[in-house]
Each structure stands twice: as structure tokens, then as C-alpha cells.
């Protein structure tokens, strides 16, 4: 039997006139439109030579069309490969060289660069999303019906790149079964029905906005109130029309910063969900005091989809990520030995279930190293289980920085900074930041006789790195602190500069 995620979506649609998506600009799409438009894009993909199992890379702005393209890839049996629009061409070149897509869809302004890259890589077609001769134009002329391609449960539906801690990015391979099982579980756990309207202000190149939000809506027959980019003031205006919101902690923080954000705006809301980064207890409490709603915090990652959630009915406890979702096994192990730890002790979080990815694209050794022999995935997150069974995340094993809900891996930034002639070495750390959660900061040691100008260095980095990865501050020191083993003491640096952004 076929296990294509889209067939599961299709089989549930009972009313084609039911609303599926409305943009802030007032454009409306029904479930019937979703079926027709995803069919048109699927036909366009096929006419461009895309076959089942082929990768389709997509670096486009958030729009309803981009969502229909994701669904079209599922229907064609292709492997969807979304890329953050903030990635520079250097970064894109690495992803496309690694994933070898047959087709890359980009924004018109970078078409020439994509074409040059395609000529270098070979075997890859390039199409723009919009404009004359674009994929959208081709889709417009294509048939509005399409027979969804059969897929097996462990066939790939998507590859999402997660930046590697060693500087090398890894493509997380997500199967149809991974995405289908998680969407079903979350729909039921969070009690979504066709009456729900989800306020969607998240990017759609990341697991949160793409899979968690979109797939649950499709699995429940509910609808999306679709913001092409997050804006707290705009969101306030839309809130009275919504029943559920999914956001990153920065979104909640920004909402609370608005004086005009009042409880009455949330009069039709039944649920606020937060994830992708730790939500502070202060924000949880302040939100509850202002609106009467306890934000439901959940925990997941690109590789695993969602693992835990605070209860829908029952206490949503600030500072915790709740309990393992149905079907997910979760345990805590000693970081070094892998020995299982008793309740209450901090260790590495390991998870197992139908939600866990198939492995890293073309990295069998890396994949093997991150799984235990009994199938548990080693998340790299540190945490513990309290006496009520709730999971607490204590920190990250690998110095991952999360800024505004987006991950920044220091090794990648350090490699770019270290390549500058005036720099001898660097340490990139995340420091508490009232707005972003963490602010990316580089502590840089200069080469003898050289000067490091903060602004000039940032100007160079902006050309090489996506904006959210560029350090907000670059601090020059004579030498970085090291322990006797020669390791840079990032903990000491974090302590020393902890008030850099949030001065008291
Ligand atoms: P990503 O793969 O981009 O989704 O990032 C996954 C990482 O984000 C996890 O491994 C955690 O470190 C972090 N994360 C996600 N949700 C939470 C949460 N609710 N609390 C703390 N950290 C979280």
C-alpha cells in the first residue's frame, strides 16, 4: 500500500469549498484550490523532467505558491529540499553540490547566480518561482488534476539541512512515514478540528512552519491565516480571527513588548504553542498574566520532528517541554558512556519512534554515530525528567546558538572569521539577548601587529553569511582562554560577557 503523505491528506478532504488558506492581503484558497494548484505545480515539475526520488531544491520567499510547490513535490514523489532565503550563494552551492537536485527553484534576483552554479555542478535545471517563463507561469498552463505518485513509508519526502557543529552541514532525510505519523499525533494531541484557524507567522523552510504547522492543518481540515513575514503589530490585528498560534519564543516576547496587545485580542484563541528554542519562565508567566492563556511549550528538532509536548488538558508547566508524545520513547543517558540515568539526573536526551528521521544524506558513518544500537537517536540536547515525568532542557551539548528561533552553529562562523588575515583565532558564543533570546557574539584574537575593526569585519561577514548568523558584536582580545587540554573555555567567555546585550 502506498504511504505518500499527500494521499493521506487527500483522503481526508470532505469539503472542497472549505477554506484552506487566507493571506494578510486577503487572497483566499479553498481545499479545492489547494488540490488544483498542487496538481498544476506537480504537472509542471513532471514536464521539467522531475521523477520520483529526485531532489527539488527550493529557495524562494514565503508565499502560498511556495506551499503549493511543497505539496506538488509530495504528489510527484520528489524529495523537497527547502533552503532558507537568507543563505548566501556560497552556502547554497554547498547544499546543492551535496544533494544533487535535478531542479532548483529560486528567486528572480539570483537566477544568474543559480544558472552559473548549475553550469558548474551539471545535471541541474534552474527555474525562477515568479515572472516570465517561471515555474508559476508553467504551472498556470498545466492541468489541474494529478494522480499522486505511490510512495513507500520509508521513501524520502524531504531533506532539511541542519548546520553541522563541525562546520559541515548535514541533510536530515525525512520519510513519508516520519511526517505522516507526527502530523496525526500532533493533530490529536492538540485537538485540532476543521473549525480551527491557525495564525502562521513562521518561515516555511524550517520544520516548525513547514511540517508542524502546515501538515497539522492539512490533517485536520482546518485553515491557515498566512503572514508572509512575522510582524507583531500585524499579528495583533489578525489574532481575533484565529484560534491557534504557533510561534518561537521571540514572537511571544515581541507581542508582549507591544502595549496594544491585550487579552481581548485573544478572545477566540484556544491555544498558543511555542517551540524551536527555550521559552523563558518569565515570558510564560507574563503571557499568562496578560492574556489568561498558558503557552503550551513543545520540543522537537529537524531530525526528529516533535518529541514532547506540555499537555493540552492538564498543567502546562513553565520552563518545561512537557511529556513524551504518544508513540515516542524518550530517555536520558550519560553523555560520555551512554549509560541510562535515573530520573532527575541531567544527561543527553535520546528518542525513538516513527517520527525519527532515516539518517543524514550520504553520511552513513555520521548517522551510525548518532544512533544507539537499539534505535534511539542521540539528540545532542541535555536535559532531565522531573518527578512528574516532565522533561526539562538544560542546555545544548554542542554549543548551538539559537537566535530568534534560528540555529547558529559556532564552528561554521568561526571558520569564516578565522580565514580573515587579521585574525588569529575566534570563539563564537551566544549571549543572553532580550529580543533574540541569544545574540551571536564573536570573541576574536588578532594576529600580531594587526587591527580588527568591528564594523569593517561585520561588513565582510555580511557578504559571506546569512544575516542571522553574522555576529551582532565582535570583541577583540589578545588571547582566548584555554584549559590545560588546550580547549577554548567558552563557558568562561559566556560568563565574562553575559551582560553585553542586556545591561543592567
Ligand atoms: P531545529 O533542528 O532547528 O528544529 O533545532 C532543534 C533544536 O532546538 C533542539 O535540538 C533543541 O536544542 C532546540 N529546541 C527546540 N525546541 C525547544 C524547546 N522547546 N526548548 C528548548 N530548546 C528547544
XYZ file of C-alpha atoms and ligand atoms in Angstrom:
527
model
C 0.000 0.000 0.000
C 1.208 3.449 -0.825
C 2.188 5.658 2.094
C 2.502 9.011 0.340
C 1.845 11.786 2.868
C -0.233 13.636 0.294
C -2.563 10.663 -0.228
C -3.285 10.728 3.496
C -4.078 14.447 3.186
C -6.211 13.933 0.061
C -8.214 11.084 1.554
C -9.428 13.282 4.408
C -10.841 16.103 2.305
C -14.611 16.005 2.555
C -15.490 19.529 1.511
C -13.580 21.130 -1.330
C -15.156 24.504 -0.630
C -13.770 24.601 2.911
C -11.181 27.358 3.408
C -7.534 26.275 3.412
C -5.522 29.492 3.400
C -6.011 33.229 3.571
C -3.186 35.733 3.217
C -2.909 39.030 5.071
C -3.598 40.653 1.698
C -6.981 38.876 1.527
C -6.139 36.196 -1.087
C -8.208 33.111 -0.325
C -7.685 29.463 -1.263
C -10.101 26.611 -0.583
C -9.158 22.936 -0.199
C -10.324 22.505 -3.805
C -7.876 25.261 -4.866
C -5.127 23.535 -2.895
C -5.797 20.282 -4.780
C -5.914 22.017 -8.169
C -2.848 24.223 -7.619
C -0.683 21.466 -6.157
C -1.707 19.354 -9.195
C -0.705 22.140 -11.575
C 2.701 22.507 -9.918
C 3.152 18.703 -9.887
C 2.413 18.594 -13.632
C 4.886 21.440 -14.165
C 7.563 19.512 -12.233
C 6.960 16.386 -14.317
C 7.171 18.380 -17.541
C 10.583 19.616 -16.372
C 11.745 16.014 -16.063
C 11.362 15.521 -12.290
C 10.885 11.853 -11.361
C 10.020 10.099 -8.112
C 13.017 10.176 -5.751
C 14.588 13.230 -7.434
C 15.525 16.131 -5.202
C 13.949 19.527 -5.875
C 15.759 22.422 -4.171
C 13.695 25.498 -3.394
C 14.984 28.877 -2.219
C 12.015 31.197 -2.545
C 10.148 33.774 -0.486
C 7.289 32.632 1.705
C 4.032 32.633 -0.277
C 1.002 30.395 -0.878
C 2.651 29.321 -4.145
C 5.687 28.086 -2.236
C 3.373 25.941 -0.121
C 1.676 24.508 -3.227
C 5.123 23.705 -4.591
C 5.955 21.747 -1.412
C 2.707 19.789 -1.826
C 3.430 19.288 -5.539
C 6.790 17.710 -4.688
C 4.997 15.273 -2.371
C 2.484 14.464 -5.110
C 5.195 13.884 -7.714
C 7.083 11.646 -5.281
C 10.033 14.068 -5.380
C 12.173 14.934 -2.357
C 11.542 18.518 -1.242
C 14.650 20.455 -0.247
C 13.778 23.877 1.166
C 16.535 26.416 1.740
C 16.484 29.457 3.981
C 16.240 32.563 1.784
C 18.955 34.119 3.941
C 21.582 31.656 2.696
C 24.312 33.199 0.571
C 25.334 31.640 -2.763
C 28.395 30.091 -1.089
C 26.101 28.292 1.313
C 23.622 27.335 -1.412
C 26.469 25.949 -3.523
C 27.407 23.550 -0.748
C 23.825 22.287 -0.263
C 23.185 21.813 -3.972
C 26.546 20.144 -4.538
C 25.758 17.715 -1.739
C 22.099 16.978 -2.522
C 22.417 16.959 -6.326
C 18.889 18.130 -7.109
C 17.617 17.780 -10.684
C 15.811 21.079 -10.344
C 16.455 24.242 -8.336
C 13.791 26.910 -7.975
C 14.979 30.348 -6.960
C 14.020 33.997 -6.759
C 14.433 36.010 -9.993
C 17.136 38.238 -8.477
C 19.551 35.313 -8.036
C 18.704 33.459 -11.244
C 22.039 34.217 -12.931
C 23.994 33.012 -9.917
C 21.931 29.822 -9.780
C 22.497 29.291 -13.522
C 26.253 29.719 -13.090
C 26.163 27.236 -10.228
C 24.139 24.776 -12.327
C 26.713 25.034 -15.131
C 29.429 24.201 -12.611
C 27.573 21.327 -10.976
C 25.974 19.876 -14.120
C 22.702 17.966 -14.340
C 20.560 20.601 -12.643
C 17.779 22.710 -14.210
C 17.099 26.178 -12.824
C 13.686 27.856 -12.749
C 12.530 31.026 -11.107
C 9.411 30.895 -8.983
C 7.789 34.004 -10.460
C 7.960 36.127 -13.574
C 8.038 35.385 -17.297
C 8.982 31.788 -18.138
C 8.850 30.873 -14.442
C 7.626 27.739 -12.718
C 4.472 29.609 -11.688
C 3.817 30.504 -15.350
C 4.355 26.890 -16.384
C 2.051 25.676 -13.600
C -0.628 28.095 -14.710
C -0.745 26.451 -18.132
C -0.697 22.915 -16.684
C -3.579 20.515 -15.948
C -5.403 20.958 -12.632
C -5.570 17.237 -11.893
C -2.766 14.861 -10.986
C -2.559 11.271 -9.792
C -0.370 11.361 -6.679
C 2.635 9.057 -7.041
C 2.704 5.979 -4.814
C 5.453 6.040 -2.190
C 6.602 3.592 0.435
C 6.598 4.500 4.145
C 10.371 4.930 4.270
C 10.753 6.739 0.950
C 12.051 10.276 1.378
C 9.594 13.164 1.419
C 12.130 15.877 2.247
C 15.714 16.688 3.102
C 16.262 19.569 5.518
C 19.800 20.757 6.128
C 20.857 21.362 9.704
C 24.157 23.192 10.099
C 26.828 20.893 11.480
C 28.688 21.585 14.692
C 31.908 20.711 12.916
C 31.139 23.286 10.233
C 29.767 20.795 7.735
C 26.010 20.830 7.210
C 24.056 17.595 7.282
C 20.940 16.793 5.284
C 18.311 15.212 7.550
C 16.345 12.666 5.487
C 12.667 12.690 6.432
C 10.372 9.950 5.211
C 6.672 9.977 4.377
C 6.074 7.882 7.500
C 8.040 10.334 9.713
C 5.912 13.275 8.629
C 2.579 11.439 8.463
C 2.864 9.884 11.910
C 3.901 13.151 13.571
C 1.120 15.159 11.904
C -1.502 12.645 13.063
C -0.206 12.529 16.615
C 0.032 16.302 16.966
C -3.405 16.909 15.427
C -4.978 14.610 18.018
C -2.795 15.723 20.927
C -3.505 19.413 20.377
C -7.146 18.657 19.469
C -7.233 20.319 16.075
C -10.592 20.276 14.270
C -11.829 21.709 10.995
C -13.062 24.763 12.936
C -9.526 25.861 13.747
C -7.776 28.818 12.158
C -4.010 28.756 12.647
C -2.116 32.032 12.660
C 1.034 31.258 10.664
C 3.916 33.717 11.000
C 6.763 31.203 10.770
C 9.154 30.625 7.882
C 8.311 27.632 5.684
C 11.865 26.391 5.082
C 12.081 25.010 8.643
C 10.398 22.025 10.308
C 8.234 24.213 12.578
C 6.423 26.299 9.955
C 6.578 23.722 7.180
C 5.713 20.411 8.796
C 4.309 21.071 12.254
C 2.033 23.952 11.262
C 1.117 23.095 7.668
C 0.750 19.336 7.963
C -1.451 19.552 11.065
C -3.765 21.996 9.311
C -3.989 19.684 6.299
C -4.605 16.670 8.537
C -7.427 18.369 10.402
C -9.139 20.211 7.560
C -8.553 23.494 9.394
C -7.190 26.648 7.780
C -4.200 28.975 7.785
C -4.114 32.712 8.334
C -0.875 33.184 6.457
C 1.556 36.033 7.163
C 4.384 36.164 4.648
C 6.600 37.547 7.368
C 6.294 37.923 11.108
C 5.268 41.345 12.351
C 3.948 41.635 15.902
C 1.698 44.610 15.150
C 0.130 42.900 12.108
C -0.249 39.723 14.139
C -2.148 41.616 16.823
C -4.659 42.726 14.211
C -5.154 39.149 12.989
C -5.377 37.481 16.397
C -9.124 37.999 16.919
C -9.779 35.894 13.810
C -7.561 32.974 14.845
C -7.998 30.032 17.224
C -4.399 28.753 17.423
C -0.961 30.341 17.080
C 2.393 28.625 16.690
C 5.449 30.739 17.326
C 9.031 30.829 18.508
C 9.776 32.488 21.883
C 10.897 35.676 20.101
C 7.362 36.059 18.706
C 5.836 35.922 22.187
C 8.463 38.269 23.503
C 7.695 40.785 20.759
C 3.951 40.509 21.304
C 4.402 41.259 24.994
C 6.514 44.293 24.128
C 3.503 45.848 22.358
C 1.318 47.965 24.631
C -1.668 47.469 22.349
C -1.518 43.663 22.805
C -4.496 42.988 25.077
C -6.336 39.896 26.343
C -9.412 40.818 24.325
C -7.483 40.241 21.071
C -7.141 36.584 22.039
C -10.878 36.175 22.658
C -11.263 33.438 20.017
C -7.936 31.760 20.729
C -7.920 28.306 22.266
C -4.173 27.588 22.099
C -0.785 29.311 21.931
C 2.113 26.958 21.124
C 5.827 27.718 21.429
C 8.892 25.796 20.316
C 12.242 25.753 18.454
C 14.023 27.440 21.358
C 13.572 27.675 25.127
C 10.675 29.830 26.287
C 11.671 31.588 29.477
C 9.518 31.098 32.557
C 9.232 34.905 32.745
C 7.689 35.108 29.277
C 5.355 32.202 30.095
C 4.177 33.905 33.277
C 3.901 37.379 31.762
C 1.872 35.994 28.854
C -0.435 34.161 31.172
C -0.930 37.266 33.319
C -1.651 39.430 30.260
C -3.955 37.050 28.352
C -5.085 34.296 30.718
C -3.513 31.719 28.342
C -0.784 29.305 29.443
C 1.515 28.912 26.426
C 1.937 25.247 25.516
C 5.658 24.544 25.043
C 6.805 21.592 22.984
C 10.211 20.224 21.958
C 11.435 18.841 18.685
C 14.158 19.115 16.119
C 14.617 18.832 12.364
C 15.837 15.244 12.666
C 13.083 14.032 14.966
C 10.005 16.149 14.267
C 8.188 16.742 17.568
C 9.119 14.630 20.588
C 7.420 16.115 23.626
C 4.624 18.493 24.486
C 3.049 20.015 27.534
C -0.478 18.623 27.949
C -3.478 20.111 26.209
C -5.676 19.302 29.195
C -3.572 19.419 32.309
C -0.832 21.612 33.701
C 1.388 23.389 31.161
C 4.431 23.992 33.234
C 6.670 26.971 32.550
C 10.287 26.068 31.878
C 9.468 22.507 30.818
C 8.828 20.950 27.410
C 6.215 18.572 28.792
C 5.893 14.843 28.337
C 6.861 12.472 25.515
C 4.195 12.421 22.794
C 2.265 9.178 22.247
C 4.448 6.692 20.379
C 7.703 8.476 21.313
C 10.151 6.751 23.677
C 12.433 9.185 25.482
C 15.279 8.514 27.883
C 18.233 10.289 29.443
C 21.723 8.861 29.133
C 25.158 9.727 30.383
C 26.831 11.994 27.804
C 30.079 10.040 27.685
C 29.196 6.436 28.496
C 25.626 6.215 27.199
C 24.578 4.559 30.478
C 20.922 5.269 31.302
C 20.492 7.782 34.110
C 17.942 7.710 36.911
C 15.062 10.186 36.993
C 16.202 13.669 37.972
C 19.749 13.431 36.619
C 20.899 15.583 33.721
C 22.165 13.779 30.655
C 21.755 13.576 26.930
C 18.192 13.211 25.635
C 17.651 10.166 23.408
C 14.468 9.492 21.443
C 12.924 6.689 19.404
C 9.685 6.487 17.427
C 8.121 6.677 13.959
C 8.939 10.409 13.943
C 12.719 9.912 13.942
C 14.473 10.611 10.629
C 16.083 7.998 8.422
C 19.607 9.371 8.699
C 21.897 12.038 7.278
C 22.044 12.236 3.500
C 25.130 10.402 2.215
C 26.697 10.296 5.691
C 26.311 6.685 6.847
C 29.080 6.979 9.429
C 27.728 10.170 10.950
C 24.267 8.584 11.004
C 25.531 5.421 12.707
C 27.363 7.501 15.312
C 24.194 9.346 16.307
C 22.039 6.242 16.872
C 22.285 3.678 19.659
C 22.126 0.022 18.587
C 18.539 -0.208 19.913
C 17.375 2.559 17.588
C 17.445 5.561 19.938
C 18.645 8.825 18.353
C 21.113 10.867 20.393
C 19.661 14.381 20.192
C 22.643 16.358 21.473
C 20.333 18.173 23.893
C 20.920 17.933 27.596
C 18.022 17.550 29.983
C 16.322 15.688 32.787
C 12.947 14.244 33.711
C 11.334 15.573 36.882
C 9.252 13.643 39.386
C 6.052 14.396 37.421
C 7.571 12.978 34.220
C 8.024 16.432 32.638
C 11.177 17.000 30.609
C 13.445 19.965 31.244
C 16.065 21.058 28.706
C 19.229 22.114 30.482
C 21.367 23.224 27.626
C 22.898 22.083 24.423
C 25.647 19.642 24.200
C 27.349 21.225 21.280
C 27.230 24.962 21.889
C 24.471 25.518 19.415
C 23.247 29.119 19.454
C 19.549 29.837 18.868
C 18.875 33.405 17.842
C 15.299 34.461 17.113
C 14.401 30.767 16.808
C 17.089 30.084 14.189
C 20.074 27.865 14.844
C 23.605 29.133 14.529
C 26.476 26.704 14.867
C 29.606 28.462 16.099
C 32.082 26.288 14.196
C 30.719 27.458 10.873
C 31.051 31.147 11.779
C 34.460 30.623 13.377
C 35.745 29.043 10.188
C 34.768 32.152 8.183
C 36.238 34.575 10.761
C 39.447 32.584 11.181
C 40.027 32.859 7.446
C 40.395 36.665 7.714
C 44.057 37.755 7.547
C 43.968 39.910 10.663
C 42.516 37.124 12.831
C 44.487 34.508 14.688
C 41.509 32.659 16.161
C 37.946 33.152 17.246
C 35.269 31.784 19.543
C 31.622 32.331 18.673
C 29.170 32.181 21.543
C 25.534 33.006 22.241
C 24.874 35.645 24.899
C 21.525 36.446 26.554
C 19.632 38.896 24.365
C 16.251 40.337 25.353
C 14.832 40.251 21.830
C 16.589 37.355 20.098
C 16.957 35.002 23.056
C 20.635 34.739 22.237
C 22.814 37.220 20.385
C 25.603 35.771 18.254
C 28.915 37.163 19.512
C 32.458 36.628 18.255
C 35.415 36.893 20.576
C 38.378 37.328 18.304
C 42.141 37.224 18.891
C 44.138 39.345 16.435
C 47.301 38.441 14.622
C 50.361 40.319 15.952
C 50.519 43.884 14.736
C 47.038 43.730 13.172
C 43.936 45.741 13.975
C 40.414 44.326 13.877
C 37.841 46.959 13.067
C 34.430 45.742 14.264
C 32.331 47.421 11.626
C 34.626 46.557 8.692
C 34.754 42.939 9.824
C 30.967 42.747 10.035
C 30.731 44.232 6.527
C 32.909 41.383 5.254
C 30.922 38.721 7.124
C 27.575 40.012 5.836
C 28.700 39.038 2.330
C 29.641 35.527 3.399
C 26.951 34.522 5.871
C 23.181 34.685 6.173
C 22.309 37.841 8.147
C 21.090 35.978 11.238
C 24.463 34.221 11.565
C 26.564 37.400 11.441
C 27.803 38.236 14.964
C 25.963 41.170 16.492
C 29.179 42.108 18.273
C 32.824 41.324 17.538
C 35.096 41.759 20.522
C 38.854 41.788 20.126
C 41.084 40.216 22.782
C 44.785 39.423 22.959
C 44.239 35.708 23.541
C 41.366 33.293 24.103
C 41.175 31.468 27.452
C 42.148 27.792 27.235
C 42.199 24.890 29.649
C 45.149 22.585 30.213
C 43.957 20.348 27.408
C 44.149 23.312 25.036
C 40.370 23.673 24.675
C 38.920 27.179 24.447
C 36.852 27.933 27.561
C 33.581 29.112 26.058
C 31.846 28.833 29.376
C 34.208 31.410 30.868
C 33.634 33.711 27.893
C 29.856 33.426 28.254
C 30.168 34.333 31.918
C 32.503 37.254 31.262
C 30.282 38.822 28.596
C 26.867 37.755 29.879
C 25.565 41.345 30.198
C 26.831 42.545 26.829
C 23.335 42.861 25.318
C 21.196 43.079 28.424
C 22.971 45.665 30.512
C 21.598 46.149 33.991
P 15.907 22.607 14.777
O 16.513 21.399 14.214
O 16.233 23.846 14.046
O 14.447 22.462 14.947
O 16.515 22.821 16.239
C 16.377 21.843 17.175
C 16.933 22.262 18.477
O 16.214 23.373 19.001
C 16.774 21.184 19.527
O 17.772 20.202 19.418
C 16.833 21.984 20.804
O 18.179 22.275 21.148
C 16.153 23.290 20.423
N 14.761 23.324 20.850
C 13.655 23.064 20.163
N 12.553 23.240 20.921
C 12.980 23.620 22.139
C 12.345 23.974 23.371
N 11.030 23.986 23.492
N 13.139 24.297 24.406
C 14.476 24.305 24.307
N 15.137 24.009 23.171
C 14.400 23.670 22.107
